Short mmCIF file of C-alpha atoms in Angstrom, two decimals:
data_model
loop_
_atom_site.label_atom_id
_atom_site.label_comp_id
_atom_site.label_asym_id
_atom_site.label_seq_id
_atom_site.Cartn_x
_atom_site.Cartn_y
_atom_site.Cartn_z
CA MET A 1 0.00 0.00 0.00
CA GLU A 2 2.78 2.36 0.95
CA ASP A 3 4.18 2.50 -2.56
CA TYR A 4 0.85 3.92 -3.74
CA LEU A 5 1.29 7.02 -1.60
CA GLN A 6 3.75 8.64 -4.00
CA PRO A 7 1.54 8.30 -7.12
CA ILE A 8 -1.48 9.51 -5.12
CA LEU A 9 0.45 12.53 -3.91
CA ASN A 10 1.79 13.26 -7.40
CA GLY A 11 -1.69 12.79 -8.87
CA ILE A 12 -3.08 15.40 -6.51
CA LEU A 13 -0.25 17.80 -7.32
CA PHE A 14 -0.76 17.25 -11.06
CA GLY A 15 -4.47 17.86 -10.47
CA GLY A 16 -3.93 21.44 -9.38
CA LEU A 17 -1.75 22.06 -12.41
CA TYR A 18 -4.28 20.46 -14.76
CA ALA A 19 -7.05 22.58 -13.29
CA ALA A 20 -5.01 25.68 -14.13
CA VAL A 21 -4.59 24.35 -17.68
CA GLY A 22 -8.34 23.76 -18.05
CA VAL A 23 -9.87 26.77 -16.34
CA GLY A 24 -9.47 29.24 -19.22
CA LEU A 25 -10.93 26.87 -21.78
CA SER A 26 -13.83 26.16 -19.43
CA MET A 27 -14.52 29.87 -18.88
CA ILE A 28 -14.70 30.65 -22.59
CA PHE A 29 -16.74 27.56 -23.37
CA GLY A 30 -19.19 28.46 -20.60
CA ILE A 31 -19.39 32.19 -21.23
CA VAL A 32 -18.94 32.76 -24.96
CA LYS A 33 -20.02 29.22 -26.01
CA GLN A 34 -16.85 29.09 -28.02
CA VAL A 35 -14.27 26.29 -28.14
CA ASN A 36 -10.87 27.91 -28.20
CA LEU A 37 -8.78 25.27 -29.95
CA ALA A 38 -5.77 27.60 -29.65
CA HIS A 39 -5.89 27.52 -25.84
CA GLY A 40 -2.93 25.16 -25.45
CA ASP A 41 -0.90 27.01 -28.07
CA LEU A 42 -1.47 30.31 -26.32
CA MET A 43 -0.18 28.69 -23.13
CA ILE A 44 2.99 27.73 -24.97
CA VAL A 45 3.25 31.26 -26.43
CA ALA A 46 3.33 32.44 -22.81
CA SER A 47 6.06 29.89 -22.03
CA TYR A 48 8.21 31.20 -24.90
CA LEU A 49 7.47 34.79 -23.94
CA THR A 50 8.69 34.03 -20.42
CA MET A 51 11.79 32.40 -21.87
CA ILE A 52 12.65 35.49 -23.93
CA LEU A 53 12.06 37.83 -21.01
CA ILE A 54 14.29 35.82 -18.71
CA SER A 55 17.11 35.61 -21.24
CA GLY A 56 16.80 39.34 -21.94
CA MET A 57 16.53 40.45 -18.32
CA SER A 58 18.64 38.19 -16.17
CA PHE A 59 17.17 39.46 -12.88
CA LEU A 60 13.80 37.92 -13.81
CA THR A 61 12.73 34.42 -12.81
CA PRO A 62 9.81 32.52 -14.40
CA TRP A 63 7.72 33.66 -11.41
CA THR A 64 8.58 37.36 -11.44
CA ALA A 65 8.28 37.43 -15.24
CA LEU A 66 4.56 36.75 -14.73
CA ILE A 67 4.18 40.42 -13.84
CA LEU A 68 4.86 41.17 -17.51
CA VAL A 69 3.55 37.97 -19.09
CA ILE A 70 0.08 38.09 -17.53
CA PRO A 71 -0.86 41.58 -18.83
CA ALA A 72 0.74 40.86 -22.21
CA MET A 73 -1.25 37.66 -22.66
CA PHE A 74 -4.40 39.36 -21.36
CA LEU A 75 -3.99 41.85 -24.18
CA VAL A 76 -3.41 39.08 -26.71
CA GLY A 77 -6.62 37.32 -25.64
CA PHE A 78 -8.61 40.56 -25.57
CA LEU A 79 -7.51 41.51 -29.09
CA ILE A 80 -8.03 38.01 -30.53
CA GLN A 81 -11.62 38.03 -29.28
CA LYS A 82 -12.40 41.64 -30.14
CA TYR A 83 -10.97 41.77 -33.65
CA LEU A 84 -11.04 38.13 -34.75
CA LEU A 85 -13.46 35.81 -32.98
CA ASN A 86 -16.21 38.39 -32.36
CA ARG A 87 -16.64 38.65 -36.13
CA PHE A 88 -18.00 35.12 -36.13
CA LEU A 89 -20.46 35.46 -33.24
CA GLY A 90 -24.02 34.40 -33.88
CA LEU A 91 -23.02 32.12 -36.76
CA GLY A 92 -23.11 28.94 -34.68
CA MET A 93 -20.34 26.90 -33.10
CA GLU A 94 -18.40 25.95 -36.23
CA PRO A 95 -17.00 29.22 -37.67
CA PRO A 96 -15.21 30.34 -34.46
CA LEU A 97 -14.04 26.75 -33.97
CA ILE A 98 -12.40 26.71 -37.39
CA VAL A 99 -10.90 30.17 -36.89
CA ALA A 100 -9.40 29.04 -33.57
CA PHE A 101 -8.07 25.91 -35.27
CA GLY A 102 -6.42 28.09 -37.91
CA LEU A 103 -4.99 30.29 -35.18
CA SER A 104 -3.56 27.19 -33.51
CA ILE A 105 -1.76 26.15 -36.71
CA ILE A 106 -0.42 29.66 -37.29
CA ILE A 107 0.88 29.90 -33.72
CA GLN A 108 2.60 26.51 -33.83
CA ASN A 109 4.34 27.24 -37.11
CA GLY A 110 5.17 30.79 -36.10
CA LEU A 111 6.85 29.43 -32.95
CA LEU A 112 8.70 26.88 -35.06
CA VAL A 113 10.09 29.61 -37.33
CA LEU A 114 11.03 31.86 -34.42
CA PHE A 115 12.41 29.35 -31.93
CA SER A 116 13.35 26.19 -33.90
CA PRO A 117 12.00 22.77 -32.87
CA ASP A 118 14.42 22.48 -29.91
CA ALA A 119 13.11 21.42 -26.53
CA ARG A 120 13.01 24.20 -23.93
CA LEU A 121 12.54 24.45 -20.21
CA LEU A 122 11.97 27.41 -17.93
CA GLU A 123 14.70 26.81 -15.42
CA THR A 124 14.18 27.39 -11.75
CA PRO A 125 16.12 26.10 -8.72
CA LEU A 126 12.81 24.76 -7.35
CA ALA A 127 12.86 22.03 -10.01
CA ILE A 128 15.49 19.96 -8.25
CA MET A 129 14.25 20.47 -4.69
CA SER A 130 12.03 18.08 -2.80
CA PHE A 131 10.75 17.56 0.74
CA ARG A 132 11.38 14.17 2.24
CA ILE A 133 8.39 12.82 4.18
CA THR A 134 9.55 9.21 4.54
CA ASP A 135 12.12 7.18 2.64
CA LEU A 136 9.41 6.23 0.19
CA LEU A 137 7.59 9.54 0.01
CA TYR A 138 8.96 12.80 -1.36
CA ILE A 139 7.18 16.01 -2.29
CA PRO A 140 8.68 17.54 -5.43
CA VAL A 141 8.74 21.27 -4.68
CA ILE A 142 8.13 22.42 -8.23
CA HIS A 143 4.93 20.35 -8.45
CA LEU A 144 3.80 21.56 -5.06
CA VAL A 145 4.26 25.15 -6.21
CA ALA A 146 2.49 24.45 -9.52
CA CYS A 147 -0.44 22.89 -7.67
CA MET A 148 -0.72 25.75 -5.20
CA VAL A 149 -0.52 28.39 -7.92
CA GLY A 150 -3.17 26.49 -9.91
CA VAL A 151 -5.53 26.30 -6.95
CA ALA A 152 -4.92 29.96 -6.11
CA LEU A 153 -5.67 30.90 -9.72
CA ILE A 154 -9.01 29.13 -9.61
CA ILE A 155 -9.98 30.65 -6.27
CA LEU A 156 -9.07 34.07 -7.63
CA LEU A 157 -11.15 33.56 -10.78
CA HIS A 158 -14.07 32.30 -8.70
CA PHE A 159 -13.88 35.38 -6.49
CA PHE A 160 -13.63 37.63 -9.53
CA LEU A 161 -16.68 36.12 -11.24
CA SER A 162 -18.88 35.99 -8.15
CA LYS A 163 -18.00 39.24 -6.39
CA THR A 164 -16.92 41.91 -8.85
CA PHE A 165 -18.96 44.21 -11.05
CA LEU A 166 -17.33 42.93 -14.24
CA GLY A 167 -17.72 39.33 -13.09
CA ARG A 168 -21.45 39.88 -12.60
CA ALA A 169 -21.73 41.34 -16.10
CA ILE A 170 -19.82 38.35 -17.50
CA ARG A 171 -22.21 35.94 -15.78
CA ALA A 172 -25.23 37.87 -17.08
CA ALA A 173 -23.88 37.83 -20.64
CA SER A 174 -23.19 34.13 -20.30
CA ASP A 175 -26.76 33.43 -19.06
CA ASP A 176 -28.65 35.37 -21.72
CA GLU A 177 -26.90 37.48 -24.33
CA ASN A 178 -29.95 39.42 -25.52
CA ALA A 179 -31.22 40.18 -22.03
CA ALA A 180 -27.73 41.31 -21.01
CA GLN A 181 -27.69 43.75 -23.93
CA LEU A 182 -31.05 45.08 -22.76
CA MET A 183 -29.35 45.88 -19.43
CA GLY A 184 -26.88 48.09 -21.28
CA ILE A 185 -24.09 45.52 -21.46
CA ASP A 186 -21.98 45.59 -24.61
CA THR A 187 -21.70 41.80 -24.73
CA ARG A 188 -19.03 41.77 -27.43
CA ASN A 189 -16.80 43.86 -25.24
CA ILE A 190 -17.57 41.59 -22.29
CA TYR A 191 -16.53 38.57 -24.36
CA ALA A 192 -13.24 40.29 -25.16
CA TRP A 193 -12.67 40.86 -21.43
CA ALA A 194 -13.54 37.24 -20.68
CA MET A 195 -11.11 35.99 -23.32
CA GLY A 196 -8.42 38.33 -22.01
CA ILE A 197 -8.86 36.90 -18.53
CA ALA A 198 -8.96 33.32 -19.85
CA ILE A 199 -5.72 33.80 -21.77
CA ALA A 200 -4.13 35.51 -18.78
CA SER A 201 -4.96 32.33 -16.86
CA ALA A 202 -3.45 30.34 -19.74
CA ALA A 203 -0.30 32.43 -19.30
CA VAL A 204 -0.05 31.32 -15.68
CA ALA A 205 -0.62 27.73 -16.77
CA GLY A 206 2.03 28.19 -19.47
CA THR A 207 4.59 29.22 -16.88
CA LEU A 208 3.64 26.28 -14.67
CA VAL A 209 3.95 23.68 -17.42
CA GLY A 210 7.10 25.36 -18.74
CA THR A 211 8.82 25.00 -15.38
CA THR A 212 7.60 21.44 -14.74
CA SER A 213 8.31 19.90 -18.16
CA ILE A 214 9.98 20.63 -21.47
CA PHE A 215 8.07 22.28 -24.30
CA TYR A 216 8.32 22.56 -28.09
CA PRO A 217 6.44 24.71 -30.60
CA HIS A 218 3.98 21.83 -31.03
CA THR A 219 3.30 21.10 -27.34
CA GLY A 220 0.10 23.16 -27.22
CA PRO A 221 -2.41 20.53 -28.43
CA GLN A 222 -1.16 18.14 -25.75
CA TYR A 223 -2.34 20.62 -23.10
CA LEU A 224 -5.51 21.39 -25.03
CA ILE A 225 -6.45 17.73 -24.65
CA ILE A 226 -5.71 17.87 -20.92
CA ALA A 227 -7.88 21.00 -20.69
CA PHE A 228 -10.70 19.17 -22.48
CA GLY A 229 -10.29 16.24 -20.11
CA VAL A 230 -10.55 18.54 -17.10
CA ILE A 231 -13.74 20.25 -18.23
CA ILE A 232 -15.39 17.05 -19.46
CA ILE A 233 -14.76 15.39 -16.11
CA GLY A 234 -15.51 18.42 -13.95
CA GLY A 235 -18.25 20.12 -15.93
CA VAL A 236 -18.29 23.35 -17.89
CA GLY A 237 -18.38 26.74 -16.25
CA SER A 238 -17.97 25.57 -12.64
CA MET A 239 -14.77 26.56 -10.87
CA ALA A 240 -15.10 23.79 -8.26
CA GLY A 241 -15.76 21.37 -11.12
CA THR A 242 -12.57 22.46 -12.87
CA LEU A 243 -10.58 21.81 -9.72
CA LEU A 244 -12.22 18.42 -9.22
CA GLY A 245 -11.77 17.57 -12.89
CA GLY A 246 -8.06 18.33 -12.63
CA LEU A 247 -7.73 16.14 -9.53
CA VAL A 248 -9.60 13.19 -11.04
CA LEU A 249 -7.59 13.38 -14.26
CA GLY A 250 -4.27 13.74 -12.41
CA LEU A 251 -5.02 10.88 -10.01
CA SER A 252 -6.30 8.52 -12.67
CA GLN A 253 -3.21 9.14 -14.81
CA LEU A 254 -0.72 8.61 -12.00
CA LEU A 255 -2.52 5.66 -10.43
CA GLY A 256 -3.09 4.08 -13.86
CA GLY A 257 0.61 4.49 -14.56
CA LYS A 258 1.46 2.86 -11.25
CA ILE A 259 -0.89 -0.09 -11.67
CA PHE A 260 -0.51 -0.85 -15.39
CA GLY A 261 2.95 0.58 -16.05
CA PRO A 262 4.17 4.00 -17.21
CA GLY A 263 2.99 3.43 -20.79
CA TYR A 264 -0.62 3.41 -19.60
CA GLN A 265 -0.51 6.74 -17.78
CA LEU A 266 -2.27 8.82 -20.44
CA LEU A 267 -4.56 6.00 -21.52
CA SER A 268 -5.92 5.39 -18.02
CA GLY A 269 -6.74 9.10 -17.68
CA TYR A 270 -8.78 9.01 -20.87
CA ILE A 271 -10.54 5.78 -19.94
CA ILE A 272 -11.81 7.46 -16.77
CA LEU A 273 -12.84 10.39 -18.95
CA LEU A 274 -14.80 8.11 -21.31
CA VAL A 275 -16.48 6.31 -18.42
CA LEU A 276 -17.57 9.64 -16.91
CA LEU A 277 -18.76 10.88 -20.29
CA ALA A 278 -20.96 7.80 -20.53
CA ILE A 279 -22.46 7.96 -17.04
CA ARG A 280 -22.45 11.71 -16.36
CA PRO A 281 -22.12 13.70 -19.59
CA GLN A 282 -22.58 17.10 -17.92
CA GLY A 283 -19.48 16.46 -15.77
CA LEU A 284 -19.20 15.80 -12.04
CA LEU A 285 -20.25 19.29 -10.95
CA GLY A 286 -21.70 20.57 -14.22
CA ARG A 287 -25.20 21.93 -14.18
CA ALA A 288 -27.60 21.13 -16.97
CA ARG A 289 -27.91 24.55 -18.59
CA ARG A 290 -31.32 25.85 -19.41
CA ALA A 291 -31.80 27.00 -22.96
CA GLY A 292 -32.14 30.66 -23.88
CA MET B 1 -43.57 68.10 -20.53
CA SER B 2 -46.82 66.21 -21.17
CA GLY B 3 -47.82 66.43 -24.78
CA ASP B 4 -44.24 66.33 -26.08
CA THR B 5 -43.41 63.35 -28.21
CA ILE B 6 -40.93 60.99 -26.56
CA LEU B 7 -40.92 58.19 -29.13
CA LYS B 8 -41.64 58.59 -32.81
CA ILE B 9 -41.54 55.72 -35.30
CA ASP B 10 -41.80 56.60 -39.00
CA ASN B 11 -42.52 54.14 -41.81
CA LEU B 12 -40.79 51.19 -40.18
CA ASP B 13 -40.12 47.98 -42.12
CA VAL B 14 -38.51 45.01 -40.34
CA HIS B 15 -37.41 41.74 -41.93
CA TYR B 16 -36.47 38.36 -40.49
CA GLY B 17 -34.17 37.23 -43.26
CA ASP B 18 -36.34 37.26 -46.38
CA MET B 19 -39.60 37.44 -44.48
CA GLN B 20 -41.04 40.86 -43.77
CA ALA B 21 -42.65 41.04 -40.33
CA VAL B 22 -43.48 44.75 -40.07
CA TRP B 23 -44.78 46.93 -42.92
CA ASP B 24 -44.63 50.69 -42.89
CA ILE B 25 -45.47 51.19 -39.23
CA SER B 26 -45.68 54.74 -37.87
CA LEU B 27 -46.57 55.54 -34.31
CA THR B 28 -45.87 58.07 -31.58
CA VAL B 29 -45.75 58.02 -27.79
CA ALA B 30 -46.23 61.26 -25.87
CA ALA B 31 -44.15 61.91 -22.75
CA GLY B 32 -45.92 60.47 -19.72
CA GLN B 33 -48.33 58.47 -21.84
CA ILE B 34 -49.22 54.76 -21.73
CA ILE B 35 -49.90 53.33 -25.15
CA SER B 36 -50.82 49.77 -25.97
CA ILE B 37 -50.07 47.72 -29.03
CA ILE B 38 -52.40 44.77 -29.37
CA GLY B 39 -52.88 42.13 -32.00
CA ALA B 40 -52.85 38.41 -32.62
CA ASN B 41 -49.75 36.25 -32.53
CA GLY B 42 -47.39 37.17 -35.36
CA ALA B 43 -48.90 40.61 -35.96
CA GLY B 44 -45.49 42.29 -35.62
CA LYS B 45 -46.03 43.86 -32.18
CA SER B 46 -43.02 42.35 -30.48
CA THR B 47 -40.88 42.85 -33.56
CA THR B 48 -41.65 46.57 -33.51
CA LEU B 49 -40.76 46.70 -29.83
CA ARG B 50 -37.51 44.82 -30.41
CA SER B 51 -36.60 47.31 -33.13
CA VAL B 52 -37.08 50.22 -30.75
CA ALA B 53 -34.85 48.50 -28.17
CA GLY B 54 -32.21 47.87 -30.84
CA LEU B 55 -32.49 44.07 -30.85
CA MET B 56 -33.87 43.97 -34.41
CA PRO B 57 -32.34 46.45 -36.85
CA PRO B 58 -35.09 47.80 -39.15
CA SER B 59 -34.66 47.53 -42.90
CA LYS B 60 -36.37 50.84 -43.55
CA GLY B 61 -37.76 53.77 -41.58
CA ARG B 62 -36.67 55.89 -38.68
CA ILE B 63 -36.98 55.69 -34.91
CA GLU B 64 -36.60 58.86 -32.91
CA PHE B 65 -36.34 59.05 -29.13
CA MET B 66 -36.51 62.43 -27.39
CA GLY B 67 -35.62 64.11 -30.65
CA ARG B 68 -32.60 61.89 -31.33
CA ASP B 69 -32.32 59.36 -34.14
CA ILE B 70 -31.84 55.94 -32.50
CA THR B 71 -32.63 53.79 -35.55
CA ALA B 72 -29.15 52.29 -35.84
CA LEU B 73 -28.34 51.98 -32.13
CA GLN B 74 -27.47 48.68 -30.46
CA PRO B 75 -29.52 47.57 -27.44
CA PHE B 76 -26.83 48.55 -24.94
CA GLN B 77 -26.90 52.04 -26.44
CA THR B 78 -30.68 52.47 -26.35
CA VAL B 79 -30.59 51.66 -22.62
CA ALA B 80 -28.12 54.50 -22.11
CA GLU B 81 -30.53 56.79 -24.02
CA GLY B 82 -33.26 55.98 -21.48
CA ILE B 83 -35.22 53.09 -22.98
CA ALA B 84 -35.72 49.97 -20.86
CA MET B 85 -37.38 46.79 -21.99
CA VAL B 86 -39.08 44.08 -19.97
CA PRO B 87 -38.62 41.20 -22.39
CA GLU B 88 -41.14 38.49 -23.16
CA GLY B 89 -40.55 35.49 -20.92
CA ARG B 90 -38.90 37.80 -18.33
CA CYS B 91 -35.33 36.55 -19.03
CA ILE B 92 -34.17 36.58 -15.42
CA PHE B 93 -30.44 35.74 -15.23
CA PRO B 94 -30.34 32.26 -13.65
CA SER B 95 -26.86 32.50 -12.15
CA LEU B 96 -27.56 35.84 -10.47
CA THR B 97 -29.40 36.45 -7.21
CA VAL B 98 -32.44 38.72 -7.03
CA LYS B 99 -30.25 41.58 -5.83
CA GLU B 100 -27.62 40.94 -8.51
CA ASN B 101 -30.35 40.83 -11.15
CA LEU B 102 -31.46 44.28 -9.96
CA LEU B 103 -27.92 45.67 -9.81
CA ILE B 104 -27.13 44.48 -13.32
CA GLY B 105 -30.13 46.55 -14.41
CA ALA B 106 -28.14 49.63 -13.39
CA TYR B 107 -25.20 48.76 -15.64
CA THR B 108 -25.08 52.00 -17.63
CA PRO B 109 -22.54 54.49 -16.26
CA ARG B 110 -25.34 56.99 -15.53
CA ALA B 111 -27.40 54.55 -13.44
CA ARG B 112 -24.42 52.74 -11.88
CA LYS B 113 -23.54 55.57 -9.47
CA ARG B 114 -26.98 55.48 -7.89
CA ALA B 115 -27.44 51.70 -8.06
CA GLN B 116 -27.57 51.07 -4.29
CA VAL B 117 -30.13 53.83 -3.68
CA ALA B 118 -32.18 52.73 -6.68
CA CYS B 119 -32.13 49.16 -5.38
CA GLN B 120 -33.58 50.33 -2.06
CA LYS B 121 -36.30 52.20 -3.93
CA ILE B 122 -37.21 49.03 -5.83
CA TYR B 123 -37.41 47.13 -2.51
CA ASN B 124 -39.86 49.76 -1.27
CA LEU B 125 -41.94 49.49 -4.41
CA PHE B 126 -41.80 45.67 -4.46
CA PRO B 127 -41.16 44.42 -0.88
CA ILE B 128 -41.07 40.79 -2.04
CA LEU B 129 -37.81 41.48 -3.89
CA GLY B 130 -36.21 42.80 -0.69
CA GLU B 131 -37.30 39.69 1.22
CA ARG B 132 -35.84 37.43 -1.46
CA ALA B 133 -32.77 39.56 -2.21
CA ASN B 134 -30.20 36.80 -1.78
CA GLN B 135 -32.03 33.97 -3.51
CA LEU B 136 -31.35 33.06 -7.10
CA GLY B 137 -33.67 35.01 -9.39
CA THR B 138 -35.04 31.88 -11.01
CA ASN B 139 -36.15 30.48 -7.63
CA LEU B 140 -38.98 33.03 -7.59
CA SER B 141 -42.49 32.21 -8.82
CA GLY B 142 -43.54 33.34 -12.29
CA GLY B 143 -45.30 36.45 -11.00
CA GLU B 144 -42.39 37.37 -8.74
CA GLN B 145 -39.99 36.92 -11.63
CA GLN B 146 -42.11 39.30 -13.68
CA ILE B 147 -41.91 41.82 -10.84
CA LEU B 148 -38.14 41.29 -10.72
CA ALA B 149 -37.93 41.92 -14.48
CA ILE B 150 -39.86 45.17 -14.02
CA GLY B 151 -37.66 46.21 -11.09
CA ARG B 152 -34.57 45.40 -13.11
CA ALA B 153 -35.81 47.58 -15.99
CA LEU B 154 -36.50 50.46 -13.57
CA MET B 155 -32.92 50.26 -12.25
CA SER B 156 -31.63 51.82 -15.48
CA GLU B 157 -33.62 55.00 -14.66
CA PRO B 158 -35.55 54.87 -17.94
CA LYS B 159 -37.78 57.53 -19.44
CA LEU B 160 -39.62 54.92 -21.48
CA ILE B 161 -40.34 51.29 -20.60
CA LEU B 162 -41.33 48.71 -23.20
CA PHE B 163 -43.33 45.81 -21.78
CA ASP B 164 -43.44 42.75 -24.00
CA GLU B 165 -46.30 40.34 -23.17
CA ILE B 166 -46.08 40.81 -19.41
CA SER B 167 -49.29 38.90 -18.64
CA LEU B 168 -48.26 35.81 -20.57
CA GLY B 169 -48.61 32.72 -18.36
CA LEU B 170 -49.60 34.60 -15.19
CA ALA B 171 -52.70 34.23 -13.02
CA PRO B 172 -55.36 36.97 -13.43
CA LEU B 173 -54.91 38.20 -9.86
CA ILE B 174 -51.17 38.67 -10.36
CA ILE B 175 -51.76 40.41 -13.70
CA LYS B 176 -54.05 42.84 -11.93
CA ASP B 177 -51.33 43.62 -9.36
CA ILE B 178 -48.73 44.11 -12.04
CA TYR B 179 -50.95 46.50 -13.97
CA ALA B 180 -51.53 48.50 -10.80
CA LYS B 181 -47.74 48.82 -10.45
CA ILE B 182 -47.40 49.90 -14.08
CA THR B 183 -49.87 52.71 -13.50
CA GLU B 184 -47.91 53.68 -10.39
CA ILE B 185 -44.64 53.71 -12.35
CA ASN B 186 -46.28 55.79 -15.06
CA ARG B 187 -47.43 58.36 -12.50
CA GLU B 188 -43.76 59.05 -11.75
CA GLY B 189 -43.47 60.34 -15.31
CA ILE B 190 -42.18 57.27 -17.11
CA SER B 191 -43.79 56.65 -20.50
CA VAL B 192 -44.98 53.12 -21.19
CA VAL B 193 -45.53 50.95 -24.25
CA LEU B 194 -47.54 47.80 -23.56
CA VAL B 195 -47.45 45.00 -26.08
CA GLU B 196 -50.18 42.54 -25.20
CA GLN B 197 -52.41 39.76 -26.35
CA ASP B 198 -54.58 40.40 -23.28
CA ILE B 199 -56.81 43.02 -24.92
CA LYS B 200 -59.13 44.15 -22.15
CA ARG B 201 -56.54 44.90 -19.51
CA SER B 202 -54.17 46.78 -21.81
CA LEU B 203 -56.92 48.82 -23.45
CA LYS B 204 -58.11 49.91 -20.03
CA ALA B 205 -54.63 50.91 -18.90
CA SER B 206 -53.65 52.89 -21.99
CA SER B 207 -54.75 56.26 -23.34
CA TRP B 208 -54.03 55.36 -26.95
CA THR B 209 -53.91 52.01 -28.71
CA TYR B 210 -52.59 50.58 -31.94
CA ILE B 211 -54.11 47.37 -33.23
CA PHE B 212 -51.68 45.41 -35.39
CA GLN B 213 -52.67 42.88 -37.99
CA GLU B 214 -50.19 40.91 -40.08
CA GLY B 215 -47.50 43.54 -39.74
CA HIS B 216 -49.72 46.55 -40.47
CA ILE B 217 -51.56 48.97 -38.22
CA ALA B 218 -55.20 48.04 -38.72
CA LEU B 219 -56.62 50.62 -36.37
CA SER B 220 -55.52 53.18 -33.83
CA GLY B 221 -57.40 55.38 -31.44
CA ASP B 222 -58.42 56.25 -27.91
CA PRO B 223 -59.55 52.99 -26.28
CA ALA B 224 -62.28 54.89 -24.45
CA VAL B 225 -63.76 55.94 -27.78
CA LEU B 226 -63.23 52.82 -29.88
CA THR B 227 -66.19 50.45 -29.92
CA GLU B 228 -65.83 46.76 -29.20
CA GLU B 229 -66.98 46.04 -32.75
CA GLU B 230 -64.20 48.16 -34.26
CA VAL B 231 -61.54 46.58 -32.05
CA LYS B 232 -62.71 43.05 -32.85
CA LYS B 233 -62.80 43.77 -36.55
CA ALA B 234 -59.27 45.21 -36.54
CA TYR B 235 -57.91 42.45 -34.30
CA PHE B 236 -59.33 39.49 -36.20
CA GLY B 237 -59.52 41.13 -39.62
CA VAL B 238 -63.05 40.01 -40.34
#
C-alpha cells in the first residue's frame, strides 16, 4: 500500500496544475459558447514569452516574469476576441471553432520559425528540490508550487466572477446574451474581457507547465487535450468542477501508470474520462444549462 | 412636458431574413403616456418593440427618441438613451441572485452611481424582492420573476419602458397587481408601451392604442372611444 502514496500525492499535485490548464478553456466555453482550440498554443506562447524575457533580463525568474507575461497575454486574448473571434459570433459553433483551429496552426508554425524545434525548459532552482516525508515519500517542490498556484488561480477567478462588477456582467452575458444587452451591457466587449482573462490564466498555466516539463512549438495541443479532459470530467463553467476535474484526471493518470505501467498513464486518464462521459455527460459538478 | 413626443416611429419595415414582419409602421408616444399595441400572434407587435430596443435592426424607416435618431443603435446604447425593456418570458439571469439581477439593471454608467439607492427604492416598491434579495432570481415564482424583471428595468432609470407580453402565463390576480404597479410607475413620469395579447386589460390601462394585424396597423385610437366592434374587426380582420 505504501508505494501507492507517492503516485497519489503526485496525482493530486498534477491535479492542481491540470485545473489551471483547463480553467481558461472552461470559462470561454461556458461564457462565450466558443471552443478555443488555440488555448494550449497560447499557453505555450506564454512559455516562450517568459523564456525570452528571462534571457533578456537576467534578474527575472519565471515567477517574477509573470508580472509582464500576464498583462501581455491578457492583451493578446482581448484583441483576438475583439478583432477576430467576435466577427463570427451568432453564426453557430463551427466558424469560431475553425478560426481558432487556424490560429492554432499559425501559432505553432510561427513558434517553429522563431524558436526552432528544440526542446526548452523554464529553469528554476525549485525544479530539483524536494521535501522528504519518509524514505518512500517525497514532495517535489516544483509540483507543489504548480499545484498551489493552480488552486490559487481558480480561487481568484471564482472570487472575480462571483463578487466583482465585471464578473457579474460576465455571468449575465453568459446566461442570456440578448437580455444582457437590454441591461446596457456591450456583450461583445464583455466577451473580449472574458477571453483576455482566460488567456491571462493560460499564461499562468504556461509558466507552470514550462517549469515542470519541457516544451516545443507543437506542445500546445497536448495541453488542449488535458484541458478538455478537465472540463469534461468536472463540468463546464464551474470553478469547483474544474478543480475536481483536474484532480480526477491527475489521479487517474498517475494511479493508472502505477498499476498498469508507465505506458498506460495517459490512456488510463482518458478511460476514466470516457467512463464519466458515458455515465455523467454534464461532468461531475456541471449543471444542466437551461436554454435561452 | 406632457404632450411632447418621446418616441416617434416613421414608416418602419422590419425583416427576419427574407420574411417581412413589419410593414410601414408609424406611431408616436407622448411623454408620460401609456400606449398599448395589441394584435394576434405574429402581428409584428413584439418585432416593432424589439426594433425600438435595438435588438432587431429595421430595414427601412426611422426611430426617434426624445428628438434623437436611434434607428441604428445597439440595445446597450438604447438603454443608455433611457429606454428599458421588460422582455417576453422575463429573461431573469439564472446565475444571479435577485439583488444581482437588480444591480445588473443599473449597468449603464449613468445609473451605476446610484445603483444602491435605486435598489432600495425598488425594494420599497416591491417588498417581495427585498425579502428574497439573496435567492437566485429563477427560484422566484412566475409572478415574482415578472416583478423582478420590471424592477430590473427600472434600475436603469428609464424615461420609457417597453413591456413585451407581461401577462403571458400569469394568473389573473397577479396580472391585476402588475398593472396597478405599471400605472404607479407611469405616475412618476415614465412613459410606457404595452405589447399585449390580453386586450381588455391593456386597453383599459392605456390612453391610446394601436391594433396590429399581419405587420400593419389596422386601427388606432383612444380605447375609451373605440367600440368593441371596431376593435374586434381590426384584431381578427373580419
